[in-house]
Amino acid sequence: MKVRITEVGLRDGLQNEKLVLPTEVRLDLARRLAQAGVRRLELGAFVSPKWVPQMAGSAELLKAAVGAPEFRDVQLSALVPNDRGLDEAMQTRVPRIAIFASATESFSLKNINCSVEESFARYDDVVKRAKKQKLSVRGYLSMCFGCAFEGEVKESVVVKLAARLVEMGCDEVSIGDTIGVADPKQVRRLGAKLLRELGPRRTTMHFHDTRGTALANILASLDLGITSFDSSIAGLGGCPYAPSATGNVATEDVVYMLERMGVKTDLHMGRLIETNRWLQSKMNRELPSKVGRAGLPQRLGIVRAPN
Ligand code: HMG
Ligand code: MG
């Protein structure tokens, strides 16, 4: 079995860090991730710098990365909230964009200042234009397992909105546990419904590890046949408009667990740990990844020896 990992640390991670990294350091991080085998990399966001100042400079970053030899085998992407964001993304020639909607009204209003229906109407135009330019499109859906403002979220609403994102033209839907509340039983239930509606190729899980359940949720997804996950190097991250949302599950932790289980990711564990150490020195704080802190186990390989 093989798992597809989309590295979102440069966007979802850095957007919620107090320290704003200069563009050249972000580019250096992207290069290190590419060298560690990352093949799907979300580099930045074309959102308002008044709303998310950490993502300013995304155009510069993408222009430097798109077409550069070190990213030849990497599918680069950027977050886009509206037509203006798409215009700016297209100027960088990035081949893939990501739109982001919410399963709840309150988060939609807080995050992008419009209702769910208004956002779908807006994204419909954005996706049509993107497809005309032969861009591929990911659709994020937030607050799928519970909302910071509205509490429980109906599974039927999540499935319906995810299906609408596909109808709109998204080739993949990333199902967000934005505030890290999901549990494996819930993931099994909702994941099975999503798989039936979207199929495995279009289903990606996006777990934040706020309450320590992200790896268990990945395992529950994997048991269902979901093989595409988002993660952030070192567990950077959160969402500036979701109170108490902390980092995405750490890439190193996901890769360690999967590779030990014999599930291939094609990511290089040693290089991920080196990147983690380098990044800690740039962020001036200890980052949450457990494998990053502990390192690889002495006398044990990353791949478990057969019994
Ligand atoms: P608005 O205020 O409703 O829009 O913001 P507006 O059209 O009235 O524009 C207001 C100002 O923003 C204007 O500038 C526009 O020019 C400017 P001013 O006249 O005040 O100087 N503007 C822009 N600037 C740069 N790029 C643009 C752009 N559009 C307008 N594309 C808007 C609407 C969507 C722009 C705003 O709400 C916004 O930027 N929100 C960003 C939200 C965000 O980035 N959230 C984090 C990402 S989502 C997430 O993390 C969840 C996810 O990880 C999945 C999960 O975990 O669940 C994806
Ligand atoms: Mg997120």
Tab-separated table of C-alpha atoms and ligand atoms in Angstrom:
chain	number	residue	atom	x	y	z
A	1	MET	CA	0.000	0.000	0.000
A	2	LYS	CA	1.184	3.523	-0.753
A	3	VAL	CA	0.075	6.786	0.790
A	4	ARG	CA	0.047	10.229	-0.820
A	5	ILE	CA	1.082	13.066	1.449
A	6	THR	CA	0.434	16.736	0.732
A	7	GLU	CA	2.780	18.937	2.734
A	8	VAL	CA	0.909	22.022	3.941
A	9	GLY	CA	3.387	23.416	6.484
A	10	LEU	CA	4.356	26.379	4.332
A	11	ARG	CA	0.719	27.505	4.196
A	12	ASP	CA	-1.423	26.023	6.970
A	13	GLY	CA	1.618	25.874	9.242
A	14	LEU	CA	3.171	29.275	8.782
A	15	GLN	CA	-0.143	31.145	8.542
A	16	ASN	CA	-0.629	30.640	12.264
A	17	GLU	CA	2.890	31.280	13.548
A	18	LYS	CA	3.624	34.568	15.304
A	19	LEU	CA	7.010	34.762	13.653
A	20	VAL	CA	6.730	35.735	9.998
A	21	LEU	CA	9.442	33.953	8.020
A	22	PRO	CA	11.150	35.928	5.240
A	23	THR	CA	10.403	34.682	1.735
A	24	GLU	CA	13.933	33.360	1.168
A	25	VAL	CA	13.701	31.214	4.319
A	26	ARG	CA	10.319	29.889	3.122
A	27	LEU	CA	11.932	29.018	-0.228
A	28	ASP	CA	14.781	27.287	1.585
A	29	LEU	CA	12.217	25.257	3.570
A	30	ALA	CA	10.412	24.312	0.353
A	31	ARG	CA	13.713	23.129	-1.189
A	32	ARG	CA	14.521	21.020	1.867
A	33	LEU	CA	11.073	19.434	1.730
A	34	ALA	CA	11.478	18.652	-1.976
A	35	GLN	CA	14.840	17.036	-1.177
A	36	ALA	CA	13.109	14.957	1.495
A	37	GLY	CA	10.838	13.512	-1.201
A	38	VAL	CA	7.761	15.738	-0.820
A	39	ARG	CA	5.878	15.564	-4.126
A	40	ARG	CA	2.807	17.656	-3.299
A	41	LEU	CA	3.556	20.969	-1.699
A	42	GLU	CA	1.210	23.834	-0.832
A	43	LEU	CA	3.489	26.837	-0.893
A	44	GLY	CA	1.375	29.824	0.074
A	45	ALA	CA	-1.913	31.705	-0.130
A	46	PHE	CA	-3.240	34.569	-2.241
A	47	VAL	CA	-5.410	35.917	0.542
A	48	SER	CA	-5.624	39.410	1.981
A	49	PRO	CA	-2.378	40.281	3.802
A	50	LYS	CA	-4.552	42.300	6.212
A	51	TRP	CA	-6.291	39.074	7.211
A	52	VAL	CA	-3.251	36.781	7.152
A	53	PRO	CA	-0.005	38.795	7.128
A	54	GLN	CA	2.101	35.622	7.329
A	55	MET	CA	1.159	34.740	3.735
A	56	ALA	CA	2.363	38.058	2.258
A	57	GLY	CA	5.131	37.371	-0.240
A	58	SER	CA	3.435	34.229	-1.607
A	59	ALA	CA	3.658	35.580	-5.175
A	60	GLU	CA	7.419	36.071	-4.873
A	61	LEU	CA	7.821	32.614	-3.354
A	62	LEU	CA	5.783	30.885	-6.053
A	63	LYS	CA	7.498	32.784	-8.854
A	64	ALA	CA	10.859	31.598	-7.525
A	65	ALA	CA	9.715	27.986	-7.174
A	66	VAL	CA	7.516	27.327	-10.217
A	67	GLY	CA	9.688	25.910	-13.003
A	68	ALA	CA	12.867	25.765	-10.867
A	69	PRO	CA	14.786	22.478	-11.390
A	70	GLU	CA	14.634	21.467	-7.708
A	71	PHE	CA	10.817	21.415	-7.925
A	72	ARG	CA	10.637	19.556	-11.244
A	73	ASP	CA	8.942	16.532	-9.662
A	74	VAL	CA	6.878	18.483	-7.146
A	75	GLN	CA	3.266	19.483	-7.667
A	76	LEU	CA	3.135	23.005	-6.257
A	77	SER	CA	-0.125	24.656	-5.229
A	78	ALA	CA	-1.509	27.779	-3.582
A	79	LEU	CA	-4.660	28.730	-1.703
A	80	VAL	CA	-7.068	31.065	-3.523
A	81	PRO	CA	-10.181	32.714	-1.973
A	82	ASN	CA	-11.593	34.657	-4.937
A	83	ASP	CA	-11.014	35.938	-8.491
A	84	ARG	CA	-8.309	38.319	-7.404
A	85	GLY	CA	-6.443	35.465	-5.718
A	86	LEU	CA	-6.766	33.402	-8.890
A	87	ASP	CA	-5.409	36.284	-11.020
A	88	GLU	CA	-2.380	36.551	-8.762
A	89	ALA	CA	-1.873	32.778	-8.679
A	90	MET	CA	-2.014	32.549	-12.487
A	91	GLN	CA	0.677	35.188	-12.810
A	92	THR	CA	3.050	32.821	-11.001
A	93	ARG	CA	2.130	29.922	-13.359
A	94	VAL	CA	1.409	27.630	-10.410
A	95	PRO	CA	-0.293	24.537	-11.885
A	96	ARG	CA	-2.657	23.877	-8.996
A	97	ILE	CA	-4.892	26.000	-6.799
A	98	ALA	CA	-6.891	25.211	-3.681
A	99	ILE	CA	-10.194	26.831	-2.820
A	100	PHE	CA	-11.503	26.632	0.742
A	101	ALA	CA	-15.098	26.386	1.896
A	102	SER	CA	-16.671	25.584	5.237
A	103	ALA	CA	-19.272	23.056	6.398
A	104	THR	CA	-20.639	25.665	8.824
A	105	GLU	CA	-21.974	29.185	8.336
A	106	SER	CA	-20.199	30.706	11.332
A	107	PHE	CA	-16.748	29.607	10.269
A	108	SER	CA	-17.382	30.646	6.685
A	109	LEU	CA	-18.245	34.160	7.876
A	110	LYS	CA	-15.264	34.346	10.222
A	111	ASN	CA	-12.780	32.923	7.743
A	112	ILE	CA	-13.768	34.426	4.403
A	113	ASN	CA	-16.424	36.974	5.353
A	114	CYS	CA	-19.302	35.395	3.423
A	115	SER	CA	-21.938	32.679	3.815
A	116	VAL	CA	-21.434	29.104	2.609
A	117	GLU	CA	-23.748	29.692	-0.389
A	118	GLU	CA	-22.012	32.955	-1.297
A	119	SER	CA	-18.663	31.181	-1.143
A	120	PHE	CA	-19.886	28.380	-3.447
A	121	ALA	CA	-21.175	30.945	-5.957
A	122	ARG	CA	-17.811	32.732	-5.862
A	123	TYR	CA	-15.809	29.504	-6.146
A	124	ASP	CA	-17.920	28.322	-9.045
A	125	ASP	CA	-16.510	31.189	-11.135
A	126	VAL	CA	-12.992	30.729	-9.784
A	127	VAL	CA	-12.978	27.000	-10.618
A	128	LYS	CA	-14.438	27.555	-14.099
A	129	ARG	CA	-11.715	30.083	-14.896
A	130	ALA	CA	-9.002	27.862	-13.394
A	131	LYS	CA	-10.158	24.848	-15.425
A	132	LYS	CA	-10.141	26.917	-18.622
A	133	GLN	CA	-6.472	27.588	-17.909
A	134	LYS	CA	-5.933	23.831	-17.328
A	135	LEU	CA	-5.133	24.268	-13.646
A	136	SER	CA	-5.949	21.442	-11.290
A	137	VAL	CA	-8.082	22.339	-8.294
A	138	ARG	CA	-8.274	21.067	-4.749
A	139	GLY	CA	-11.277	21.932	-2.609
A	140	TYR	CA	-10.926	22.193	1.147
A	141	LEU	CA	-13.940	21.743	3.382
A	142	SER	CA	-13.432	22.945	6.965
A	143	MET	CA	-15.057	22.055	10.295
A	144	CYS	CA	-16.186	18.638	9.036
A	145	PHE	CA	-15.972	16.881	12.406
A	146	GLY	CA	-17.147	19.661	14.693
A	147	CYS	CA	-17.168	23.454	14.670
A	148	ALA	CA	-15.548	25.898	17.060
A	149	PHE	CA	-18.676	28.076	16.880
A	150	GLU	CA	-21.590	25.702	16.172
A	151	GLY	CA	-20.587	22.434	17.870
A	152	GLU	CA	-21.755	19.217	16.177
A	153	VAL	CA	-21.799	19.214	12.373
A	154	LYS	CA	-24.216	16.983	10.439
A	155	GLU	CA	-22.476	14.300	8.384
A	156	SER	CA	-25.096	14.684	5.652
A	157	VAL	CA	-24.109	18.362	5.268
A	158	VAL	CA	-20.419	17.485	4.974
A	159	VAL	CA	-21.081	14.785	2.363
A	160	LYS	CA	-23.392	17.060	0.360
A	161	LEU	CA	-20.939	19.985	0.322
A	162	ALA	CA	-17.993	17.708	-0.515
A	163	ALA	CA	-20.000	16.319	-3.464
A	164	ARG	CA	-20.789	19.876	-4.590
A	165	LEU	CA	-17.080	20.707	-4.619
A	166	VAL	CA	-16.495	17.756	-6.961
A	167	GLU	CA	-19.437	18.765	-9.180
A	168	MET	CA	-17.948	22.244	-9.337
A	169	GLY	CA	-14.759	20.754	-10.784
A	170	CYS	CA	-12.474	20.019	-7.823
A	171	ASP	CA	-10.374	16.960	-8.561
A	172	GLU	CA	-9.856	16.314	-4.871
A	173	VAL	CA	-11.582	17.303	-1.632
A	174	SER	CA	-9.592	17.727	1.556
A	175	ILE	CA	-11.825	17.037	4.541
A	176	GLY	CA	-10.726	19.279	7.387
A	177	ASP	CA	-10.762	18.541	11.079
A	178	THR	CA	-9.903	22.207	11.482
A	179	ILE	CA	-9.953	22.294	15.282
A	180	GLY	CA	-8.718	18.743	15.923
A	181	VAL	CA	-11.804	17.238	17.550
A	182	ALA	CA	-12.346	14.101	15.455
A	183	ASP	CA	-12.107	10.615	16.922
A	184	PRO	CA	-11.439	7.366	15.019
A	185	LYS	CA	-15.007	6.056	15.322
A	186	GLN	CA	-16.390	9.268	13.855
A	187	VAL	CA	-13.743	9.146	11.104
A	188	ARG	CA	-14.790	5.593	10.202
A	189	ARG	CA	-18.437	6.632	9.943
A	190	LEU	CA	-18.007	9.861	7.983
A	191	GLY	CA	-15.049	8.504	5.987
A	192	ALA	CA	-17.139	5.555	4.706
A	193	LYS	CA	-19.889	7.925	3.520
A	194	LEU	CA	-17.377	10.233	1.846
A	195	LEU	CA	-15.656	7.327	0.111
A	196	ARG	CA	-18.987	6.154	-1.294
A	197	GLU	CA	-19.758	9.670	-2.564
A	198	LEU	CA	-16.334	10.841	-3.781
A	199	GLY	CA	-14.332	7.652	-4.345
A	200	PRO	CA	-10.823	7.060	-2.959
A	201	ARG	CA	-8.990	9.100	-5.608
A	202	ARG	CA	-10.789	12.297	-4.622
A	203	THR	CA	-10.787	11.855	-0.850
A	204	THR	CA	-8.076	13.396	1.319
A	205	MET	CA	-8.081	13.761	5.087
A	206	HIS	CA	-6.740	16.898	6.762
A	207	PHE	CA	-6.285	16.348	10.483
A	208	HIS	CA	-5.124	18.922	12.995
A	209	ASP	CA	-3.575	17.305	16.055
A	210	THR	CA	-5.006	19.673	18.652
A	211	ARG	CA	-6.113	16.882	20.988
A	212	GLY	CA	-3.659	14.159	20.020
A	213	THR	CA	-6.047	12.052	17.923
A	214	ALA	CA	-4.667	12.749	14.450
A	215	LEU	CA	-2.544	9.593	14.013
A	216	ALA	CA	-5.387	7.402	15.272
A	217	ASN	CA	-7.671	9.169	12.790
A	218	ILE	CA	-5.220	8.531	9.956
A	219	LEU	CA	-5.122	4.850	10.872
A	220	ALA	CA	-8.939	4.692	10.918
A	221	SER	CA	-9.017	6.371	7.469
A	222	LEU	CA	-6.402	3.968	6.143
A	223	ASP	CA	-8.443	0.974	7.305
A	224	LEU	CA	-11.317	2.329	5.199
A	225	GLY	CA	-9.099	2.595	2.105
A	226	ILE	CA	-8.347	6.340	2.244
A	227	THR	CA	-4.721	6.844	1.191
A	228	SER	CA	-4.303	10.609	0.869
A	229	PHE	CA	-3.426	12.837	3.825
A	230	ASP	CA	-2.289	16.384	4.558
A	231	SER	CA	0.427	17.106	7.107
A	232	SER	CA	2.812	19.873	8.182
A	233	ILE	CA	6.521	19.550	8.732
A	234	ALA	CA	7.239	19.627	12.482
A	235	GLY	CA	3.498	19.975	13.232
A	236	LEU	CA	3.499	23.696	12.471
A	237	GLY	CA	0.157	25.249	12.068
A	238	GLY	CA	-3.411	26.077	12.866
A	239	CYS	CA	-5.949	28.480	11.478
A	240	PRO	CA	-5.998	32.148	12.424
A	241	TYR	CA	-9.824	32.219	12.339
A	242	ALA	CA	-10.488	29.073	14.390
A	243	PRO	CA	-9.779	29.690	18.081
A	244	SER	CA	-7.612	26.995	19.709
A	245	ALA	CA	-6.836	25.277	16.390
A	246	THR	CA	-3.230	24.153	16.639
A	247	GLY	CA	-0.913	22.429	14.227
A	248	ASN	CA	-1.631	19.918	11.523
A	249	VAL	CA	-0.436	16.427	12.267
A	250	ALA	CA	3.359	16.434	11.840
A	251	THR	CA	4.708	15.005	8.586
A	252	GLU	CA	7.552	13.181	10.389
A	253	ASP	CA	5.104	11.504	12.792
A	254	VAL	CA	2.859	10.324	9.944
A	255	VAL	CA	5.766	9.043	7.864
A	256	TYR	CA	7.324	7.262	10.852
A	257	MET	CA	4.093	5.459	11.732
A	258	LEU	CA	3.292	4.479	8.151
A	259	GLU	CA	6.765	3.337	7.122
A	260	ARG	CA	7.104	1.232	10.306
A	261	MET	CA	3.807	-0.390	9.324
A	262	GLY	CA	5.200	-1.136	5.870
A	263	VAL	CA	3.049	1.507	4.157
A	264	LYS	CA	5.106	3.437	1.603
A	265	THR	CA	5.208	7.242	1.529
A	266	ASP	CA	8.405	7.779	-0.526
A	267	LEU	CA	9.480	10.435	1.985
A	268	HIS	CA	12.972	10.372	3.463
A	269	MET	CA	12.759	10.160	7.249
A	270	GLY	CA	16.328	11.320	7.949
A	271	ARG	CA	15.922	14.401	5.758
A	272	LEU	CA	12.594	15.247	7.353
A	273	ILE	CA	14.231	15.158	10.778
A	274	GLU	CA	17.106	17.342	9.536
A	275	THR	CA	14.521	19.780	8.157
A	276	ASN	CA	12.712	19.757	11.483
A	277	ARG	CA	15.951	20.664	13.340
A	278	TRP	CA	16.777	23.401	10.860
A	279	LEU	CA	13.240	24.793	11.089
A	280	GLN	CA	13.308	24.863	14.913
A	281	SER	CA	16.358	27.112	14.708
A	282	LYS	CA	14.481	29.458	12.355
A	283	MET	CA	11.237	29.508	14.390
A	284	ASN	CA	13.020	30.019	17.725
A	285	ARG	CA	10.713	27.602	19.491
A	286	GLU	CA	10.293	23.903	20.105
A	287	LEU	CA	7.932	22.510	17.491
A	288	PRO	CA	5.352	19.842	18.373
A	289	SER	CA	6.412	16.847	16.231
A	290	LYS	CA	7.100	13.868	18.488
A	291	VAL	CA	9.498	12.133	16.098
A	292	GLY	CA	11.221	15.483	15.580
A	293	ARG	CA	11.868	15.679	19.320
A	294	ALA	CA	12.842	12.066	19.914
A	295	GLY	CA	14.657	11.370	16.626
A	296	LEU	CA	14.783	7.896	15.139
A	297	PRO	CA	14.992	5.008	17.600
A	298	GLN	CA	18.518	3.715	18.174
A	299	ARG	CA	19.122	0.176	16.876
A	300	LEU	CA	15.789	0.047	15.090
A	301	GLY	CA	15.236	0.768	11.437
A	302	ILE	CA	12.503	2.966	10.086
A	303	VAL	CA	11.195	-0.157	8.372
A	304	ARG	CA	10.294	-2.872	10.867
A	305	ALA	CA	12.213	-6.124	10.412
A	306	PRO	CA	9.929	-9.040	9.514
A	307	ASN	CA	9.280	-11.495	12.388
B	1	HMG	P1	-13.313	40.788	2.399
B	1	HMG	O1	-12.856	41.848	3.356
B	1	HMG	O2	-14.670	40.242	2.568
B	1	HMG	O3	-13.153	41.155	0.866
B	1	HMG	O4	-12.243	39.610	2.470
B	1	HMG	P2	-13.157	42.440	0.050
B	1	HMG	O5	-13.332	42.013	-1.357
B	1	HMG	O6	-14.090	43.455	0.644
B	1	HMG	O7	-11.644	42.997	0.203
B	1	HMG	C1	-11.135	43.551	1.399
B	1	HMG	C2	-9.672	43.898	1.181
B	1	HMG	O8	-8.922	42.724	0.867
B	1	HMG	C3	-9.476	44.853	0.002
B	1	HMG	O9	-8.324	45.606	0.277
B	1	HMG	C4	-9.181	43.911	-1.137
B	1	HMG	O10	-8.436	44.500	-2.161
B	1	HMG	C5	-8.348	42.854	-0.428
B	1	HMG	P3	-8.433	47.106	0.897
B	1	HMG	O11	-9.299	47.836	-0.083
B	1	HMG	O12	-9.099	46.939	2.244
B	1	HMG	O13	-7.020	47.535	0.959
B	1	HMG	N1	-8.383	41.544	-1.089
B	1	HMG	C6	-7.298	40.817	-1.339
B	1	HMG	N2	-5.985	41.033	-1.113
B	1	HMG	C7	-5.137	40.066	-1.516
B	1	HMG	N3	-5.529	38.922	-2.091
B	1	HMG	C8	-6.815	38.677	-2.343
B	1	HMG	C9	-7.761	39.648	-1.954
B	1	HMG	N4	-9.106	39.708	-2.035
B	1	HMG	C10	-9.475	40.884	-1.504
B	1	HMG	N5	-7.176	37.525	-2.919
B	1	HMG	C11	-11.119	37.610	1.775
B	1	HMG	C12	-12.417	38.416	1.756
B	1	HMG	C13	-11.441	36.199	1.316
B	1	HMG	C14	-10.126	38.266	0.857
B	1	HMG	C15	-10.564	37.609	3.223
B	1	HMG	O14	-11.587	37.168	4.074
B	1	HMG	C16	-9.366	36.730	3.385
B	1	HMG	O15	-8.309	36.967	2.836
B	1	HMG	N6	-9.480	35.680	4.211
B	1	HMG	C17	-8.359	34.786	4.412
B	1	HMG	C18	-8.747	33.660	5.263
B	1	HMG	C19	-7.618	32.679	5.398
B	1	HMG	O16	-6.610	32.707	4.706
B	1	HMG	N7	-7.802	31.728	6.338
B	1	HMG	C20	-6.869	30.688	6.561
B	1	HMG	C21	-6.926	29.642	5.495
B	1	HMG	S1	-8.291	28.495	5.665
B	1	HMG	C22	-7.698	27.226	6.668
B	1	HMG	O17	-6.668	27.351	7.246
B	1	HMG	C23	-8.466	25.935	6.742
B	1	HMG	C24	-7.793	24.795	5.944
B	1	HMG	O18	-6.484	24.553	6.397
B	1	HMG	C25	-8.617	23.508	6.077
B	1	HMG	C26	-8.953	23.122	7.517
B	1	HMG	O19	-8.050	22.984	8.366
B	1	HMG	O20	-10.134	22.938	7.768
B	1	HMG	C27	-7.728	25.162	4.468
B	2	MG	MG	-6.000	23.335	8.151
